[in-house]
PDB file of C-alpha atoms and ligand atoms in Angstrom:
ATOM      1  CA  MET A   1     119.489 121.960  98.118  1.00  0.00           C
ATOM      2  CA  LYS A   2     116.020 123.308  98.555  1.00  0.00           C
ATOM      3  CA  SER A   3     113.281 121.737  96.478  1.00  0.00           C
ATOM      4  CA  PRO A   4     111.909 124.127  93.836  1.00  0.00           C
ATOM      5  CA  TYR A   5     108.457 123.643  95.318  1.00  0.00           C
ATOM      6  CA  GLU A   6     107.275 122.973  98.804  1.00  0.00           C
ATOM      7  CA  PRO A   7     104.704 120.226  98.936  1.00  0.00           C
ATOM      8  CA  SER A   8     103.827 121.146 102.507  1.00  0.00           C
ATOM      9  CA  ASN A   9     102.464 124.438 101.208  1.00  0.00           C
ATOM     10  CA  VAL A  10      99.929 122.837  98.907  1.00  0.00           C
ATOM     11  CA  ARG A  11      97.092 123.020 101.404  1.00  0.00           C
ATOM     12  CA  SER A  12      97.634 126.695 102.171  1.00  0.00           C
ATOM     13  CA  ASN A  13      98.205 127.536  98.502  1.00  0.00           C
ATOM     14  CA  LEU A  14      94.898 125.884  97.694  1.00  0.00           C
ATOM     15  CA  LEU A  15      93.142 127.998 100.288  1.00  0.00           C
ATOM     16  CA  VAL A  16      94.645 131.180  98.865  1.00  0.00           C
ATOM     17  CA  VAL A  17      93.594 130.282  95.323  1.00  0.00           C
ATOM     18  CA  GLN A  18      90.097 129.289  96.460  1.00  0.00           C
ATOM     19  CA  ASN A  19      89.727 132.639  98.206  1.00  0.00           C
ATOM     20  CA  GLN A  20      90.928 134.516  95.133  1.00  0.00           C
ATOM     21  CA  LEU A  21      88.430 132.547  93.073  1.00  0.00           C
ATOM     22  CA  LYS A  22      85.638 133.471  95.498  1.00  0.00           C
ATOM     23  CA  SER A  23      86.563 137.153  95.451  1.00  0.00           C
ATOM     24  CA  ALA A  24      86.629 137.224  91.665  1.00  0.00           C
ATOM     25  CA  CYS A  25      83.161 135.638  91.652  1.00  0.00           C
ATOM     26  CA  GLU A  26      81.876 138.185  94.176  1.00  0.00           C
ATOM     27  CA  ARG A  27      83.215 141.088  92.115  1.00  0.00           C
ATOM     28  CA  THR A  28      81.207 139.893  89.138  1.00  0.00           C
ATOM     29  CA  LYS A  29      78.160 138.771  91.106  1.00  0.00           C
ATOM     30  CA  ARG A  30      78.679 135.135  90.246  1.00  0.00           C
ATOM     31  CA  SER A  31      78.372 132.179  92.566  1.00  0.00           C
ATOM     32  CA  ALA A  32      81.668 130.547  93.513  1.00  0.00           C
ATOM     33  CA  THR A  33      80.043 127.174  92.848  1.00  0.00           C
ATOM     34  CA  ASP A  34      79.744 128.140  89.171  1.00  0.00           C
ATOM     35  CA  VAL A  35      83.522 128.010  88.741  1.00  0.00           C
ATOM     36  CA  THR A  36      85.482 124.755  88.932  1.00  0.00           C
ATOM     37  CA  LEU A  37      89.082 124.916  90.077  1.00  0.00           C
ATOM     38  CA  VAL A  38      91.094 122.397  88.076  1.00  0.00           C
ATOM     39  CA  ALA A  39      94.365 121.824  89.946  1.00  0.00           C
ATOM     40  CA  VAL A  40      97.024 121.228  87.290  1.00  0.00           C
ATOM     41  CA  SER A  41      99.405 118.641  88.702  1.00  0.00           C
ATOM     42  CA  LYS A  42     101.629 117.971  85.678  1.00  0.00           C
ATOM     43  CA  PHE A  43     105.299 117.381  86.559  1.00  0.00           C
ATOM     44  CA  HIS A  44     104.451 117.061  90.245  1.00  0.00           C
ATOM     45  CA  ASP A  45     104.828 113.632  91.773  1.00  0.00           C
ATOM     46  CA  ALA A  46     102.178 111.571  93.513  1.00  0.00           C
ATOM     47  CA  ASN A  47     103.265 112.699  96.994  1.00  0.00           C
ATOM     48  CA  CYS A  48     102.815 116.298  96.050  1.00  0.00           C
ATOM     49  CA  VAL A  49      99.445 115.651  94.398  1.00  0.00           C
ATOM     50  CA  ALA A  50      98.334 113.681  97.452  1.00  0.00           C
ATOM     51  CA  GLN A  51      98.664 116.849  99.553  1.00  0.00           C
ATOM     52  CA  ALA A  52      95.866 118.400  97.538  1.00  0.00           C
ATOM     53  CA  LEU A  53      93.791 115.212  97.727  1.00  0.00           C
ATOM     54  CA  VAL A  54      94.236 115.033 101.492  1.00  0.00           C
ATOM     55  CA  ALA A  55      93.119 118.661 101.675  1.00  0.00           C
ATOM     56  CA  GLY A  56      89.916 117.532  99.980  1.00  0.00           C
ATOM     57  CA  HIS A  57      90.501 118.749  96.454  1.00  0.00           C
ATOM     58  CA  LYS A  58      88.869 116.533  93.809  1.00  0.00           C
ATOM     59  CA  VAL A  59      89.407 118.029  90.352  1.00  0.00           C
ATOM     60  CA  PHE A  60      92.770 117.782  88.615  1.00  0.00           C
ATOM     61  CA  GLY A  61      94.311 118.410  85.227  1.00  0.00           C
ATOM     62  CA  GLU A  62      97.189 116.668  83.476  1.00  0.00           C
ATOM     63  CA  ASN A  63      98.604 117.496  80.076  1.00  0.00           C
ATOM     64  CA  ARG A  64     100.260 114.212  79.107  1.00  0.00           C
ATOM     65  CA  VAL A  65      98.568 110.844  78.861  1.00  0.00           C
ATOM     66  CA  GLN A  66     101.678 108.843  79.727  1.00  0.00           C
ATOM     67  CA  GLU A  67     102.504 110.883  82.816  1.00  0.00           C
ATOM     68  CA  ALA A  68      98.897 110.672  84.020  1.00  0.00           C
ATOM     69  CA  GLN A  69      98.918 106.923  83.393  1.00  0.00           C
ATOM     70  CA  ASP A  70     101.990 106.543  85.595  1.00  0.00           C
ATOM     71  CA  LYS A  71     100.582 108.643  88.412  1.00  0.00           C
ATOM     72  CA  TRP A  72      96.803 108.538  88.583  1.00  0.00           C
ATOM     73  CA  PRO A  73      95.518 104.938  88.662  1.00  0.00           C
ATOM     74  CA  ALA A  74      96.998 104.459  92.145  1.00  0.00           C
ATOM     75  CA  LEU A  75      95.810 107.876  93.345  1.00  0.00           C
ATOM     76  CA  LYS A  76      92.326 107.284  91.979  1.00  0.00           C
ATOM     77  CA  ALA A  77      92.230 103.933  93.765  1.00  0.00           C
ATOM     78  CA  THR A  78      93.146 105.603  97.060  1.00  0.00           C
ATOM     79  CA  TYR A  79      91.101 108.806  96.906  1.00  0.00           C
ATOM     80  CA  SER A  80      87.496 108.605  95.797  1.00  0.00           C
ATOM     81  CA  ASP A  81      85.480 110.847  93.483  1.00  0.00           C
ATOM     82  CA  VAL A  82      88.430 112.341  91.635  1.00  0.00           C
ATOM     83  CA  THR A  83      87.699 114.017  88.308  1.00  0.00           C
ATOM     84  CA  LEU A  84      90.662 114.111  85.962  1.00  0.00           C
ATOM     85  CA  HIS A  85      90.803 116.514  83.018  1.00  0.00           C
ATOM     86  CA  LEU A  86      93.089 116.042  80.035  1.00  0.00           C
ATOM     87  CA  ILE A  87      94.317 119.546  79.192  1.00  0.00           C
ATOM     88  CA  GLY A  88      97.144 118.714  76.773  1.00  0.00           C
ATOM     89  CA  PRO A  89      97.345 117.486  73.182  1.00  0.00           C
ATOM     90  CA  LEU A  90      95.942 114.031  72.484  1.00  0.00           C
ATOM     91  CA  GLN A  91      97.397 111.788  69.770  1.00  0.00           C
ATOM     92  CA  THR A  92      94.879 109.424  68.220  1.00  0.00           C
ATOM     93  CA  ASN A  93      97.021 106.395  69.145  1.00  0.00           C
ATOM     94  CA  LYS A  94      96.521 107.334  72.827  1.00  0.00           C
ATOM     95  CA  VAL A  95      92.747 107.756  72.640  1.00  0.00           C
ATOM     96  CA  LYS A  96      91.960 104.368  74.150  1.00  0.00           C
ATOM     97  CA  GLN A  97      94.240 104.954  77.147  1.00  0.00           C
ATOM     98  CA  ALA A  98      92.989 108.521  77.598  1.00  0.00           C
ATOM     99  CA  VAL A  99      89.308 107.564  77.552  1.00  0.00           C
ATOM    100  CA  ALA A 100      89.916 104.841  80.124  1.00  0.00           C
ATOM    101  CA  LEU A 101      91.807 107.131  82.509  1.00  0.00           C
ATOM    102  CA  PHE A 102      90.406 110.658  82.157  1.00  0.00           C
ATOM    103  CA  ASP A 103      86.931 111.952  82.991  1.00  0.00           C
ATOM    104  CA  VAL A 104      86.904 115.076  80.813  1.00  0.00           C
ATOM    105  CA  ILE A 105      88.818 115.720  77.569  1.00  0.00           C
ATOM    106  CA  GLU A 106      89.424 119.465  77.167  1.00  0.00           C
ATOM    107  CA  THR A 107      91.525 119.393  74.020  1.00  0.00           C
ATOM    108  CA  VAL A 108      89.453 118.259  71.068  1.00  0.00           C
ATOM    109  CA  ASP A 109      91.211 120.244  68.369  1.00  0.00           C
ATOM    110  CA  ARG A 110      90.807 118.458  65.017  1.00  0.00           C
ATOM    111  CA  GLU A 111      88.443 116.257  63.066  1.00  0.00           C
ATOM    112  CA  LYS A 112      90.605 113.142  63.171  1.00  0.00           C
ATOM    113  CA  LEU A 113      90.677 113.248  66.978  1.00  0.00           C
ATOM    114  CA  ALA A 114      86.954 113.998  67.253  1.00  0.00           C
ATOM    115  CA  ARG A 115      86.201 110.960  65.088  1.00  0.00           C
ATOM    116  CA  ALA A 116      88.576 108.705  67.048  1.00  0.00           C
ATOM    117  CA  LEU A 117      86.962 109.781  70.331  1.00  0.00           C
ATOM    118  CA  ALA A 118      83.446 109.211  68.986  1.00  0.00           C
ATOM    119  CA  LYS A 119      84.466 105.723  67.910  1.00  0.00           C
ATOM    120  CA  GLU A 120      86.048 104.894  71.269  1.00  0.00           C
ATOM    121  CA  PHE A 121      83.033 106.257  73.195  1.00  0.00           C
ATOM    122  CA  SER A 122      80.640 104.082  71.246  1.00  0.00           C
ATOM    123  CA  ALA A 123      82.907 101.025  71.445  1.00  0.00           C
ATOM    124  CA  THR A 124      83.315 101.266  75.230  1.00  0.00           C
ATOM    125  CA  GLY A 125      80.052 102.875  76.296  1.00  0.00           C
ATOM    126  CA  ARG A 126      82.171 105.338  78.279  1.00  0.00           C
ATOM    127  CA  SER A 127      81.217 108.693  76.802  1.00  0.00           C
ATOM    128  CA  LEU A 128      83.135 111.598  78.320  1.00  0.00           C
ATOM    129  CA  PRO A 129      82.275 115.277  78.335  1.00  0.00           C
ATOM    130  CA  VAL A 130      84.576 117.166  75.988  1.00  0.00           C
ATOM    131  CA  TYR A 131      85.704 120.720  75.355  1.00  0.00           C
ATOM    132  CA  ILE A 132      86.803 122.059  72.022  1.00  0.00           C
ATOM    133  CA  GLN A 133      90.144 123.823  72.102  1.00  0.00           C
ATOM    134  CA  VAL A 134      90.133 127.102  70.205  1.00  0.00           C
ATOM    135  CA  ASN A 135      93.403 128.630  69.057  1.00  0.00           C
ATOM    136  CA  THR A 136      92.262 132.187  69.744  1.00  0.00           C
ATOM    137  CA  GLY A 137      95.645 133.659  68.866  1.00  0.00           C
ATOM    138  CA  GLU A 138      95.870 131.658  65.615  1.00  0.00           C
ATOM    139  CA  GLU A 139      99.386 130.596  66.582  1.00  0.00           C
ATOM    140  CA  ALA A 140     101.013 128.115  64.182  1.00  0.00           C
ATOM    141  CA  GLN A 141     102.746 126.129  66.937  1.00  0.00           C
ATOM    142  CA  LYS A 142      99.654 125.890  69.130  1.00  0.00           C
ATOM    143  CA  ALA A 143      96.857 123.325  68.971  1.00  0.00           C
ATOM    144  CA  GLY A 144      93.239 124.300  68.503  1.00  0.00           C
ATOM    145  CA  ILE A 145      90.636 125.190  65.930  1.00  0.00           C
ATOM    146  CA  PHE A 146      90.909 128.729  64.583  1.00  0.00           C
ATOM    147  CA  PRO A 147      87.967 130.935  65.617  1.00  0.00           C
ATOM    148  CA  GLY A 148      86.797 131.182  61.992  1.00  0.00           C
ATOM    149  CA  GLN A 149      86.432 127.411  61.746  1.00  0.00           C
ATOM    150  CA  ALA A 150      85.026 126.875  65.223  1.00  0.00           C
ATOM    151  CA  ASP A 151      81.298 127.026  64.385  1.00  0.00           C
ATOM    152  CA  ALA A 152      81.547 124.333  61.705  1.00  0.00           C
ATOM    153  CA  PHE A 153      83.743 122.138  63.894  1.00  0.00           C
ATOM    154  CA  ILE A 154      81.417 122.439  66.900  1.00  0.00           C
ATOM    155  CA  LYS A 155      78.514 121.482  64.646  1.00  0.00           C
ATOM    156  CA  LEU A 156      80.413 118.430  63.358  1.00  0.00           C
ATOM    157  CA  CYS A 157      81.284 117.297  66.881  1.00  0.00           C
ATOM    158  CA  ARG A 158      77.804 117.813  68.258  1.00  0.00           C
ATOM    159  CA  ASP A 159      75.466 116.939  65.423  1.00  0.00           C
ATOM    160  CA  GLU A 160      77.335 114.395  63.361  1.00  0.00           C
ATOM    161  CA  LEU A 161      79.565 112.697  65.933  1.00  0.00           C
ATOM    162  CA  ASN A 162      77.185 113.109  68.887  1.00  0.00           C
ATOM    163  CA  LEU A 163      79.978 114.187  71.217  1.00  0.00           C
ATOM    164  CA  ASN A 164      78.922 115.638  74.560  1.00  0.00           C
ATOM    165  CA  VAL A 165      80.418 119.078  73.911  1.00  0.00           C
ATOM    166  CA  GLN A 166      80.323 121.013  77.167  1.00  0.00           C
ATOM    167  CA  GLY A 167      82.186 124.087  76.070  1.00  0.00           C
ATOM    168  CA  LEU A 168      85.371 125.676  74.817  1.00  0.00           C
ATOM    169  CA  MET A 169      88.921 125.889  76.067  1.00  0.00           C
ATOM    170  CA  CYS A 170      91.779 128.238  75.149  1.00  0.00           C
ATOM    171  CA  ILE A 171      95.394 129.006  76.004  1.00  0.00           C
ATOM    172  CA  PRO A 172      96.063 132.652  75.066  1.00  0.00           C
ATOM    173  CA  PRO A 173      99.380 133.629  73.461  1.00  0.00           C
ATOM    174  CA  PHE A 174     102.081 134.059  76.039  1.00  0.00           C
ATOM    175  CA  ASP A 175     102.799 137.682  75.177  1.00  0.00           C
ATOM    176  CA  GLU A 176      99.331 139.109  74.627  1.00  0.00           C
ATOM    177  CA  GLU A 177      96.644 140.538  76.865  1.00  0.00           C
ATOM    178  CA  PRO A 178      94.699 137.415  77.884  1.00  0.00           C
ATOM    179  CA  ALA A 179      91.426 139.309  78.422  1.00  0.00           C
ATOM    180  CA  LEU A 180      91.005 139.790  74.658  1.00  0.00           C
ATOM    181  CA  HIS A 181      91.302 136.044  74.142  1.00  0.00           C
ATOM    182  CA  PHE A 182      88.939 135.223  76.995  1.00  0.00           C
ATOM    183  CA  ALA A 183      86.364 137.602  75.527  1.00  0.00           C
ATOM    184  CA  LEU A 184      86.770 136.038  72.084  1.00  0.00           C
ATOM    185  CA  LEU A 185      86.325 132.519  73.480  1.00  0.00           C
ATOM    186  CA  SER A 186      83.194 133.633  75.295  1.00  0.00           C
ATOM    187  CA  LYS A 187      81.801 135.149  72.101  1.00  0.00           C
ATOM    188  CA  VAL A 188      82.376 131.940  70.099  1.00  0.00           C
ATOM    189  CA  ALA A 189      80.737 129.907  72.898  1.00  0.00           C
ATOM    190  CA  ASN A 190      77.720 132.229  73.082  1.00  0.00           C
ATOM    191  CA  ARG A 191      76.974 132.145  69.400  1.00  0.00           C
ATOM    192  CA  ASN A 192      77.076 128.328  69.528  1.00  0.00           C
ATOM    193  CA  GLY A 193      74.940 127.999  72.638  1.00  0.00           C
ATOM    194  CA  LEU A 194      77.756 126.553  74.758  1.00  0.00           C
ATOM    195  CA  SER A 195      77.918 127.482  78.425  1.00  0.00           C
ATOM    196  CA  ALA A 196      81.233 126.121  79.695  1.00  0.00           C
ATOM    197  CA  LEU A 197      84.468 128.069  79.311  1.00  0.00           C
ATOM    198  CA  SER A 198      87.805 126.603  80.416  1.00  0.00           C
ATOM    199  CA  MET A 199      90.156 129.558  80.534  1.00  0.00           C
ATOM    200  CA  GLY A 200      92.613 131.160  82.937  1.00  0.00           C
ATOM    201  CA  MET A 201      95.797 129.840  84.552  1.00  0.00           C
ATOM    202  CA  SER A 202      97.826 130.912  87.610  1.00  0.00           C
ATOM    203  CA  GLY A 203      98.629 134.357  86.235  1.00  0.00           C
ATOM    204  CA  ASP A 204      95.229 135.317  84.912  1.00  0.00           C
ATOM    205  CA  PHE A 205      92.478 133.137  86.351  1.00  0.00           C
ATOM    206  CA  GLU A 206      90.795 136.030  88.164  1.00  0.00           C
ATOM    207  CA  THR A 207      90.517 137.964  84.902  1.00  0.00           C
ATOM    208  CA  ALA A 208      89.178 134.828  83.242  1.00  0.00           C
ATOM    209  CA  ILE A 209      86.492 134.477  85.926  1.00  0.00           C
ATOM    210  CA  GLU A 210      85.503 138.105  85.454  1.00  0.00           C
ATOM    211  CA  LEU A 211      85.076 137.327  81.748  1.00  0.00           C
ATOM    212  CA  GLY A 212      82.927 134.260  82.315  1.00  0.00           C
ATOM    213  CA  ALA A 213      85.234 131.277  82.920  1.00  0.00           C
ATOM    214  CA  THR A 214      83.361 128.318  84.380  1.00  0.00           C
ATOM    215  CA  SER A 215      86.582 126.386  84.854  1.00  0.00           C
ATOM    216  CA  VAL A 216      90.108 127.633  85.580  1.00  0.00           C
ATOM    217  CA  ARG A 217      93.271 125.553  85.244  1.00  0.00           C
ATOM    218  CA  VAL A 218      95.721 126.487  87.973  1.00  0.00           C
ATOM    219  CA  GLY A 219      99.062 124.736  88.485  1.00  0.00           C
ATOM    220  CA  THR A 220     101.916 126.886  89.771  1.00  0.00           C
ATOM    221  CA  ALA A 221      99.835 128.867  92.280  1.00  0.00           C
ATOM    222  CA  ILE A 222      98.832 125.596  93.966  1.00  0.00           C
ATOM    223  CA  PHE A 223     101.825 123.276  93.577  1.00  0.00           C
ATOM    224  CA  GLY A 224     104.657 125.784  93.176  1.00  0.00           C
ATOM    225  CA  SER A 225     106.957 125.987  90.184  1.00  0.00           C
ATOM    226  CA  ARG A 226     107.330 122.768  88.236  1.00  0.00           C
ATOM    227  CA  PRO A 227     110.393 120.627  89.045  1.00  0.00           C
TER     228      PRO A 227
HETATM  229  C1  PLP B   1     100.344 123.781  82.657  1.00  0.00           C
HETATM  230  C2  PLP B   1      99.019 124.237  82.198  1.00  0.00           C
HETATM  231  C3  PLP B   1      98.215 125.059  83.004  1.00  0.00           C
HETATM  232  C4  PLP B   1      98.639 125.582  84.363  1.00  0.00           C
HETATM  233  O1  PLP B   1      99.542 126.634  84.229  1.00  0.00           O
HETATM  234  P1  PLP B   1     100.048 127.473  85.516  1.00  0.00           P
HETATM  235  O2  PLP B   1     100.548 128.714  84.922  1.00  0.00           O
HETATM  236  O3  PLP B   1     101.086 126.645  86.163  1.00  0.00           O
HETATM  237  O4  PLP B   1      98.873 127.684  86.381  1.00  0.00           O
HETATM  238  C5  PLP B   1      96.975 125.422  82.514  1.00  0.00           C
HETATM  239  N1  PLP B   1      96.535 124.997  81.316  1.00  0.00           N
HETATM  240  C6  PLP B   1      97.261 124.199  80.524  1.00  0.00           C
HETATM  241  C7  PLP B   1      96.724 123.764  79.215  1.00  0.00           C
HETATM  242  C8  PLP B   1      98.527 123.794  80.931  1.00  0.00           C
HETATM  243  O5  PLP B   1      99.262 123.002  80.125  1.00  0.00           O
END
């Protein structure tokens, strides 16, 4: 039986995605160095991820703490200068583990988590850059602060908890035009003086770049469909 993904294609897939990223930047007169490609390696095993590392890629995203814990300590020990983003929900009982393993937390989505992170950062002296996840589609089943509450929450995180808030992150509703959500995220970031926008996945990262993404999270287009 054929594997659902072909690890040997990772290097060439990466090149394709990097070129698409560059073209999208050129179309909007942005520099390609302004956009970080976060390679989303969830569900793909260490051998598959290693293909991207061997190809020289350094920035990765995982959505579950436990899976990342199983996979990344060994990879990080072998390949230097890796930056690992947490892009999935974080339970407060996993904060300690997450802060030790990840380099960026993209999914700060509620006060309890923001407070737990602030506490862990000050206890360990390891203070990570964070993004605030905005639920632009106001979907009940999805994590994130609603746009109407975002300004107050950003203020709490920045001013009261002293978190290093780099920017905002969103995952648009599956069945809606993503551009509207990207534009909304950009608007909320602008009015709060935040410059970083994590938005866009395999199907829409070029649109996201055209609307100001500084970071795109691409899984399937690099690693193939998830096993
Ligand atoms: C899985 C995931 C991605 C990558 O999605 P693809 O469509 O495979 O590129 C991006 N962002 C988040 C939050 C994810 O969980």
